[in-house]
DNA sequence: CTTTTGACTGAGT
DNA sequence: AACTCAGCCAAAA
């Protein structure tokens, strides 16, 4: 029944729509786990079909240690999805934050 | 087998 | 306002 937490994180991240982002805390809250675990999961993730570039910190800041070419690659992908940027490294959470309805679908 | 180490966040000092 | 601390999973060495 209970799979690894990392796997669940990947599933949540995978359902973030194009042009939207979620924070680590939000994803973590879906499972009542720590935000750090989300970060660990994404760091460990090497699966290209998981849109990990759509996960940012609570300030909208991009990950410094983004695993696929750094935050520059992350920013590039987000811009390609029409995500609004506040600064070079911060997305506009008010416009692009994805609010998930419930724990599971 | 044990230890280390990472993409975070909110509360307390 | 800046800093510390606690929370807690999985893979690699």
Short mmCIF file of C-alpha atoms (C1' of nucleotides) in Angstrom, two decimals, chain A residues 39 42-43 57-58 65-66, chain B residues 5-11:
data_model
loop_
_atom_site.label_atom_id
_atom_site.label_comp_id
_atom_site.label_asym_id
_atom_site.label_seq_id
_atom_site.Cartn_x
_atom_site.Cartn_y
_atom_site.Cartn_z
CA UNK A 39 13.61 18.65 -1.73
CA UNK A 42 13.54 15.99 -6.24
CA UNK A 43 17.27 15.98 -5.72
CA UNK A 57 10.65 27.57 -2.48
CA UNK A 58 8.17 29.60 -0.44
CA UNK A 65 21.19 23.22 -6.90
CA UNK A 66 18.79 22.30 -9.63
"C1'" DT B 5 24.01 14.01 3.18
"C1'" DG B 6 20.80 16.56 0.34
"C1'" DA B 7 16.07 21.24 -4.07
"C1'" DC B 8 12.89 23.48 2.80
"C1'" DT B 9 10.09 25.86 6.25
"C1'" DG B 10 8.17 27.76 10.27
"C1'" DA B 11 8.77 28.77 15.04
#
